[in-house]
CSV table of C-alpha atoms and ligand atoms in Angstrom, one decimal:
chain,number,residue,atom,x,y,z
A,1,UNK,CA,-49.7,94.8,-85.6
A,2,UNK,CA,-50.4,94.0,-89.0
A,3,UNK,CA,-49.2,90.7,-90.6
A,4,UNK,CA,-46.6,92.4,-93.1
A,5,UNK,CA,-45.3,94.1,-90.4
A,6,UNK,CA,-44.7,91.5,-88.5
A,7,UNK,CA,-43.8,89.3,-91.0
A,8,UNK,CA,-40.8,91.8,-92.2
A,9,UNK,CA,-39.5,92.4,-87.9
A,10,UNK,CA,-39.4,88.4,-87.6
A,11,UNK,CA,-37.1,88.8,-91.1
A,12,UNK,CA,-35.4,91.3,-89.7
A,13,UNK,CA,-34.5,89.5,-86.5
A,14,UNK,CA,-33.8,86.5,-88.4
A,15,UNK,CA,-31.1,88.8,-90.2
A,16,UNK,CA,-29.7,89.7,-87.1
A,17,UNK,CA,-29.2,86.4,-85.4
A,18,UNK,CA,-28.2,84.8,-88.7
A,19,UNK,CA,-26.5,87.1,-90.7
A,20,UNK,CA,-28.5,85.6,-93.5
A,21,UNK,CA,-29.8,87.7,-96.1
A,22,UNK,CA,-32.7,88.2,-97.9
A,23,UNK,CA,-33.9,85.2,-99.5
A,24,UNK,CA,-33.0,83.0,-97.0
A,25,UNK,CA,-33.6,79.3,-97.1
A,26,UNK,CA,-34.7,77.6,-93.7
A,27,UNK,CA,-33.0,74.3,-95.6
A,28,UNK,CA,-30.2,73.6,-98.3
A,29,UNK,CA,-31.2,71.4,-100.6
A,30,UNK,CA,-29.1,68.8,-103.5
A,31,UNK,CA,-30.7,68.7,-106.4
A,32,UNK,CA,-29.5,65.4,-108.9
A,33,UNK,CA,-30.2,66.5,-112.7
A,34,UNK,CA,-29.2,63.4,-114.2
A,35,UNK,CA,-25.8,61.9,-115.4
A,36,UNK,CA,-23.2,64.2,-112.4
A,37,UNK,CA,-25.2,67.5,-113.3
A,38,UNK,CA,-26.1,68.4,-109.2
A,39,UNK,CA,-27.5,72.3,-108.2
A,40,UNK,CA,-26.6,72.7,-104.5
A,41,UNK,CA,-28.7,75.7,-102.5
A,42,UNK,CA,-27.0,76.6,-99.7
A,43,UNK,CA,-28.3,77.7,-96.3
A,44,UNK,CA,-28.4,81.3,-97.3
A,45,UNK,CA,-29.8,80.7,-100.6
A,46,UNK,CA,-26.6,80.5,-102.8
A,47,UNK,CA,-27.1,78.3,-105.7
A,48,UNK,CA,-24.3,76.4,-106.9
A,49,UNK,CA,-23.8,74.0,-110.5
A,50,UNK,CA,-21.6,71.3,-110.3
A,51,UNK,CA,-20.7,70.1,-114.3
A,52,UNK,CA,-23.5,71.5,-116.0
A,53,UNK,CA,-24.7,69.5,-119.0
A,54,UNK,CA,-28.7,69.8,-119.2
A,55,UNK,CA,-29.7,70.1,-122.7
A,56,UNK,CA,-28.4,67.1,-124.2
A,57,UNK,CA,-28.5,64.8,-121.0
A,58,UNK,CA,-30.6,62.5,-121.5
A,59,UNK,CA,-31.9,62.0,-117.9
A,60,UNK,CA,-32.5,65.8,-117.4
A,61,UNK,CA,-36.5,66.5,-116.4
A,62,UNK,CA,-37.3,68.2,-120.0
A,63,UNK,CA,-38.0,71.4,-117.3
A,64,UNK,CA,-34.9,71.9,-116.7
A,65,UNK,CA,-33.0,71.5,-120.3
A,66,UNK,CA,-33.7,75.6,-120.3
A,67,UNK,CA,-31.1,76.8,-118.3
A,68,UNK,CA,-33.0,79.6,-116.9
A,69,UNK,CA,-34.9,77.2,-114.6
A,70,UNK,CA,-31.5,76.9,-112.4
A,71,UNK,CA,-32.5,80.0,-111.1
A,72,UNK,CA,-29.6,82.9,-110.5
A,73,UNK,CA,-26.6,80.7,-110.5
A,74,UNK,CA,-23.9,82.1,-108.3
A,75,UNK,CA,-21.1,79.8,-108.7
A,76,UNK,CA,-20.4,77.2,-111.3
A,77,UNK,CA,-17.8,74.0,-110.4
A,78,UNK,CA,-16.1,71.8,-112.8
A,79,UNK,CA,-14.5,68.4,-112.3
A,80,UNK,CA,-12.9,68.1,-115.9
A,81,UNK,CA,-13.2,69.0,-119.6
A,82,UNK,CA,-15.4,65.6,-121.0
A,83,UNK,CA,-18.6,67.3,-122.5
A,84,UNK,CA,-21.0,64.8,-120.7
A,85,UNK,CA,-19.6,67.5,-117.8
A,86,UNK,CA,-19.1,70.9,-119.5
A,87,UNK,CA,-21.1,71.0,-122.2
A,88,UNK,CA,-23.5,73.6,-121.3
A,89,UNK,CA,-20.8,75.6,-119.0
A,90,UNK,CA,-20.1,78.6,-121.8
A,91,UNK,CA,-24.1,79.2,-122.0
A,92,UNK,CA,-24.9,79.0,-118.1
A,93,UNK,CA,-22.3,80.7,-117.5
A,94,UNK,CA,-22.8,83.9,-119.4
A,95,UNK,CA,-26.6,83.6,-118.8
A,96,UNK,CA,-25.9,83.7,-115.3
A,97,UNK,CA,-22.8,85.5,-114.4
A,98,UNK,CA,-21.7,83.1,-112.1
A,99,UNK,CA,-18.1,82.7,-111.3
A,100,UNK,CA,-16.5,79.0,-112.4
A,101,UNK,CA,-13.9,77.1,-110.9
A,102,UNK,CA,-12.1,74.8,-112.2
A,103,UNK,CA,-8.6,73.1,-112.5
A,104,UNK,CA,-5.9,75.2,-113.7
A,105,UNK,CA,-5.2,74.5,-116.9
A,106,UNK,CA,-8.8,74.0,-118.1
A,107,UNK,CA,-9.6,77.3,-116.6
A,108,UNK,CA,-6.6,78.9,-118.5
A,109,UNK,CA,-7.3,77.0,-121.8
A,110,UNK,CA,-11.3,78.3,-121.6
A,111,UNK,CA,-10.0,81.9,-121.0
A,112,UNK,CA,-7.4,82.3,-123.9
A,113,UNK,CA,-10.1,80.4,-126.3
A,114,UNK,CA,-12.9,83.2,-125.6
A,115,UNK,CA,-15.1,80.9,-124.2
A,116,UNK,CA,-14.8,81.9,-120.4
A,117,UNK,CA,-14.5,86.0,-119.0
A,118,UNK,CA,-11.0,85.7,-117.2
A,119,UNK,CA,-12.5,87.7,-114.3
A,120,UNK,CA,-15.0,85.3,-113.0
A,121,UNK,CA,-12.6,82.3,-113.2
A,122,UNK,CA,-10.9,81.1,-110.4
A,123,UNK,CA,-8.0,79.1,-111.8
A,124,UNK,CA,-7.0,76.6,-108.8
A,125,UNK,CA,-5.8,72.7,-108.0
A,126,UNK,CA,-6.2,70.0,-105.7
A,127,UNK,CA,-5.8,70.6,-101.7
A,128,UNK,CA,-7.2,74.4,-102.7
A,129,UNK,CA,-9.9,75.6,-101.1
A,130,UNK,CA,-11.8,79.0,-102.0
A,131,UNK,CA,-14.8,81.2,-100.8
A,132,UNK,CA,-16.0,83.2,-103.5
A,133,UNK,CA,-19.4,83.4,-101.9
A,134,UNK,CA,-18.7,84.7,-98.7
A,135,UNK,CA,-16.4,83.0,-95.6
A,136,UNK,CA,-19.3,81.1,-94.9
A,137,UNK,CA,-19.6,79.1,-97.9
A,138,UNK,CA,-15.7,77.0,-98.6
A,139,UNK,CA,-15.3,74.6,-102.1
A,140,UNK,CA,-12.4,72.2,-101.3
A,141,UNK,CA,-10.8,71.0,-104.3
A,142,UNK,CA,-9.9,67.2,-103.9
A,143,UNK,CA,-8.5,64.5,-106.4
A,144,UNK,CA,-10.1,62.5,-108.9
A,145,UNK,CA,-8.6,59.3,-110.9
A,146,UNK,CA,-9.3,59.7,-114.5
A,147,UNK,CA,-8.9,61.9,-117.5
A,148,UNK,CA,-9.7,65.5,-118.7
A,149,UNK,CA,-9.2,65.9,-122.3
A,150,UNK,CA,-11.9,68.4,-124.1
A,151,UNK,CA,-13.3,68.0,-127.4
A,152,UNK,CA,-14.3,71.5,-128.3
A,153,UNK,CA,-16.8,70.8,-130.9
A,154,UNK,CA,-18.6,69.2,-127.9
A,155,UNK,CA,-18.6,72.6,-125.9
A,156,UNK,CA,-21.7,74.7,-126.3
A,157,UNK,CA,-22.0,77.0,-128.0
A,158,UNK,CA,-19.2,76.0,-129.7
A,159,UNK,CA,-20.2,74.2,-132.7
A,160,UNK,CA,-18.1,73.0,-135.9
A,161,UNK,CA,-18.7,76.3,-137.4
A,162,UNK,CA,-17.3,77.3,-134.5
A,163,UNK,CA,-13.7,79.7,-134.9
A,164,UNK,CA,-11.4,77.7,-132.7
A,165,UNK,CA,-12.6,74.5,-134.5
A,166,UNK,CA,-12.4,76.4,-137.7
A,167,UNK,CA,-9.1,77.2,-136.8
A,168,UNK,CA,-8.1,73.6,-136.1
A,169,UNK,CA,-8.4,73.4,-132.4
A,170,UNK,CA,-10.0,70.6,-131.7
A,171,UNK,CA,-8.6,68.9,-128.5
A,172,UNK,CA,-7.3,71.2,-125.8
A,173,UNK,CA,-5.6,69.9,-122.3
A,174,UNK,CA,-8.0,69.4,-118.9
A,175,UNK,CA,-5.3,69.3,-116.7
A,176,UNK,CA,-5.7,67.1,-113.7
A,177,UNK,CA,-9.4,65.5,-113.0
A,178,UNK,CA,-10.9,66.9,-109.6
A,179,UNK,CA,-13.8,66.5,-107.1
A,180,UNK,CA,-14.9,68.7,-104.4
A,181,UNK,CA,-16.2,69.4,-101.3
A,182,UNK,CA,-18.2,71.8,-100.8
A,183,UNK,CA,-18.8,73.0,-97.3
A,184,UNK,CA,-21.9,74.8,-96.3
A,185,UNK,CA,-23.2,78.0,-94.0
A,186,UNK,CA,-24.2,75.2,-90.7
A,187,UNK,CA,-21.0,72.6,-91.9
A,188,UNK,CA,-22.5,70.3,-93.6
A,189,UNK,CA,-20.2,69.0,-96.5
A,190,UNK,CA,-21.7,67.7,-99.6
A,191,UNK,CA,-18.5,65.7,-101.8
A,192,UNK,CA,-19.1,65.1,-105.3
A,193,UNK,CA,-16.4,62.5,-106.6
A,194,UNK,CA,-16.7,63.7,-110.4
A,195,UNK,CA,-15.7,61.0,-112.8
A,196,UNK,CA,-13.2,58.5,-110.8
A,197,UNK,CA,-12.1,55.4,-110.2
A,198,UNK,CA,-11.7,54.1,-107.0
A,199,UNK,CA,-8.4,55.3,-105.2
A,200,UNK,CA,-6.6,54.7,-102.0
A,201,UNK,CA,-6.2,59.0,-101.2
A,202,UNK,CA,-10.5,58.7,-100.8
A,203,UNK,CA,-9.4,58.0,-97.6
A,204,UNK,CA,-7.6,61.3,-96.8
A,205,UNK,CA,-10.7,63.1,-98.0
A,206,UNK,CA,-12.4,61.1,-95.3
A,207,UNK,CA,-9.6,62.8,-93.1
A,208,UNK,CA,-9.2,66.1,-94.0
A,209,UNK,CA,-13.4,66.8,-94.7
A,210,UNK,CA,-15.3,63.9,-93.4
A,211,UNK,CA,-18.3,64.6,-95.9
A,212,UNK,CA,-21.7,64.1,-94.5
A,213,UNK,CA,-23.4,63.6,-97.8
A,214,UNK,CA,-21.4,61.8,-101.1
A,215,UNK,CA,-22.4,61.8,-104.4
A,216,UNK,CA,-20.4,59.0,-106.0
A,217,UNK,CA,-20.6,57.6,-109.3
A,218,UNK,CA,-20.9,54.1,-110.0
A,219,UNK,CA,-22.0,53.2,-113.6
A,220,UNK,CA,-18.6,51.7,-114.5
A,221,UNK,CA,-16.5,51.2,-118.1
A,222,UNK,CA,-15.1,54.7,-117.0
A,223,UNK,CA,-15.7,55.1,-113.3
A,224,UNK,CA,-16.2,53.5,-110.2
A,225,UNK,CA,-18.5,50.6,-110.9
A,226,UNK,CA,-21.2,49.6,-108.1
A,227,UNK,CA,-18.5,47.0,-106.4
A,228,UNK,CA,-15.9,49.6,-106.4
A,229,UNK,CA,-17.5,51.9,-105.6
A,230,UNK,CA,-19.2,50.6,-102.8
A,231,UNK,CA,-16.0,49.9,-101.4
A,232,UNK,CA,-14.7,53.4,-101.8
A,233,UNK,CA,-17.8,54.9,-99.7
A,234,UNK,CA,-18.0,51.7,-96.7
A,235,UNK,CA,-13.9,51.8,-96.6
A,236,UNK,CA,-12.3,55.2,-97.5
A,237,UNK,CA,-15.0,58.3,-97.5
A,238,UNK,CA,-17.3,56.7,-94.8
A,239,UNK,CA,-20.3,59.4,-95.8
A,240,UNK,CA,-23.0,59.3,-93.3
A,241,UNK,CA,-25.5,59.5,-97.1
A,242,UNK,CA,-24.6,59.0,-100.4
A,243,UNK,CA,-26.1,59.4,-103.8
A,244,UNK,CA,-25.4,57.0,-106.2
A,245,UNK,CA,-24.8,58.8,-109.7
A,246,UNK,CA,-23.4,58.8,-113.2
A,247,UNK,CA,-25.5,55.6,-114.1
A,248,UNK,CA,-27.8,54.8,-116.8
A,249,UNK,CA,-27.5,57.9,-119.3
A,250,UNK,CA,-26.2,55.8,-122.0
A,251,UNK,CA,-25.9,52.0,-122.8
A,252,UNK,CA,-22.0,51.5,-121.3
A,253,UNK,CA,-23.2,52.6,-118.5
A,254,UNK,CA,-26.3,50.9,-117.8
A,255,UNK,CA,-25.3,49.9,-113.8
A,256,UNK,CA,-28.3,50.6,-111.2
A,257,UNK,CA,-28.2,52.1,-108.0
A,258,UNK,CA,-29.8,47.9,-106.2
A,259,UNK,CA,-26.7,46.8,-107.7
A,260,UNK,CA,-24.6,49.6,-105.2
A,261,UNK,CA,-26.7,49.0,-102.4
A,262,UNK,CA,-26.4,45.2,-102.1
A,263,UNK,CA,-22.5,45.7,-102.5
A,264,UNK,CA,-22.3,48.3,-100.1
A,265,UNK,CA,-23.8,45.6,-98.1
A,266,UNK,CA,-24.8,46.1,-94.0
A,267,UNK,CA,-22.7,49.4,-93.4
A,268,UNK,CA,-25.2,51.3,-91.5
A,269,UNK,CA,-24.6,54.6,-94.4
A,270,UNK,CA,-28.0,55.6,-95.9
A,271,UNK,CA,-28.4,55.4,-99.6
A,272,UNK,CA,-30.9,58.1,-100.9
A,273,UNK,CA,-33.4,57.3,-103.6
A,274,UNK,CA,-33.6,60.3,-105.7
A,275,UNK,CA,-34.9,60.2,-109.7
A,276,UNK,CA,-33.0,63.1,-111.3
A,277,UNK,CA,-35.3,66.2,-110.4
A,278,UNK,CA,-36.2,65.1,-107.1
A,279,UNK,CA,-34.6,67.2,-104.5
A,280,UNK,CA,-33.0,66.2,-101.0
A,281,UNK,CA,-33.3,68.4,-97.9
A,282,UNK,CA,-31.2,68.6,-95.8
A,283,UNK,CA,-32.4,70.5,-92.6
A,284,UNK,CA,-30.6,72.6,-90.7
A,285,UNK,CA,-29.6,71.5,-87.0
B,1,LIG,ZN1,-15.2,61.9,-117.8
């Protein structure tokens, strides 16, 4: 039997035990792009952008400041409306076509400005959960402590030529600061905390979706700083990992991911290393 041959029946079987399709990954992977910018491939090859700002981050890899290098996007998730978190979410998500989620009003207030397409929004709020890549694939929707305001001037590619800003809308409503967890093909639940201070209800997200993997930030003046939140992951979300993020992209935020570690002290969870750009694997049991 010829290699290609064989190569294509042992895909084809794979299919059939799986379910996967085409293009299936034999791991996920978590991909940190500096600042809370993550890219999350699922088991089956989905690709999914959690508060995409690339360009202008300064802790982006330069390679992947052009959007295109995400690859096909399928799903875009946003915690709130500050630009350090949305500021490239109009351009990725026309480039890509990917469906966004978001909290309700900032979804609705990105719709009626003409900067989203109302038909790949999904428009939800905390305690939802959704599956807009399949049942095997589930995006919990879970709280955050902060703000959410958004400064359109900030939003590419709206610009202060822009009409809205022209027009004198400036400032639009967030709504309500989230996280999420997002839930893979084998189980494995990946929570990014988006911008929060530490809160008591981390707990019940411990409860409800006992994350194996968290993505936490900790660079302080306004999140979680290293103390705090190394309380929040050894006390309340008890991850079995954690990336430390949200740290170092500017000045008032110059906290370091030693100074988490020692505070999080002797509590047998792993902290991952990772420079934005370096990816984490997790393997499929
Ligand atoms: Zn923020």
């Amino acid at each position: 039997m010829n290699k290609a041959l064989t190569h294509a029946l042992v895909a084809g079987l794979l299919t059939a035990l799986t379910g996967a399709p085409a293009g299936y990954a034999e791991n996920a992977e978590v991909l940190w792009l500096g600042h809370a910018t993550t890219r999350i491939t699922s088991v089956n090859g989905k690709v999914i952008v959690i508060d995409p700002f690339l360009k202008k981050n300064p802790k982006t890899p330069v390679a992947y400041k052009d959007l295109k290098r995400l690859g096909q996007v399928d799903l875009i998730l946003v915690t709130h409306g500050h630009f350090d978190h949305v500021h490239d979410l109009v351009d990725l998500a026309e480039l890509s076509t990917a469906t966004v989620v978001a909290n309700f009003e900032f979804a609705l207030q990105m719709v009626q400005l003409g900067l989203l397409d109302g038909n790949r929004v999904i428009a939800m709020n905390k305690g939802g959960t959704v599956s807009p890549l399949g049942r095997g694939i589930k995006i919990h929707m879970v709280p955050a402590d902060h703000s959410s305001g958004v400064d359109l001037q900030w939003l590419e590619p709206v610009s202060p030529e822009s009409k809205n800003v022209k027009a004198g809308i400036r400032w639009v409503a967030g709504g309500a600061p989230v996280g999420y967890v997002v839930e893979l093909e084998n189980g494995f639940k990946i929570y990014h905390s988006g911008d929060t201070n530490v809160f008591g209800d981390m707990a019940l997200i411990h409860r409800f979706h006992a994350p194996d993997l968290a993505l936490v930030c900790i660079g302080g003046h306004f999140t979680m700083d290293p103390k705090a939140a190394a309380y929040a992951v050894r006390e309340l979300l008890k991850p079995r990992q954690v990336l430390p993020i949200h740290y170092g992209t500017y000045p008032l935020i110059n906290r370091s991911p030693a100074e988490f570690e020692a505070a999080l002290g002797d509590s047998g969870i792993e902290v991952l290393k990772r420079d934005p750009g370096d990816p984490i694997t997790i393997t499929i049991e």
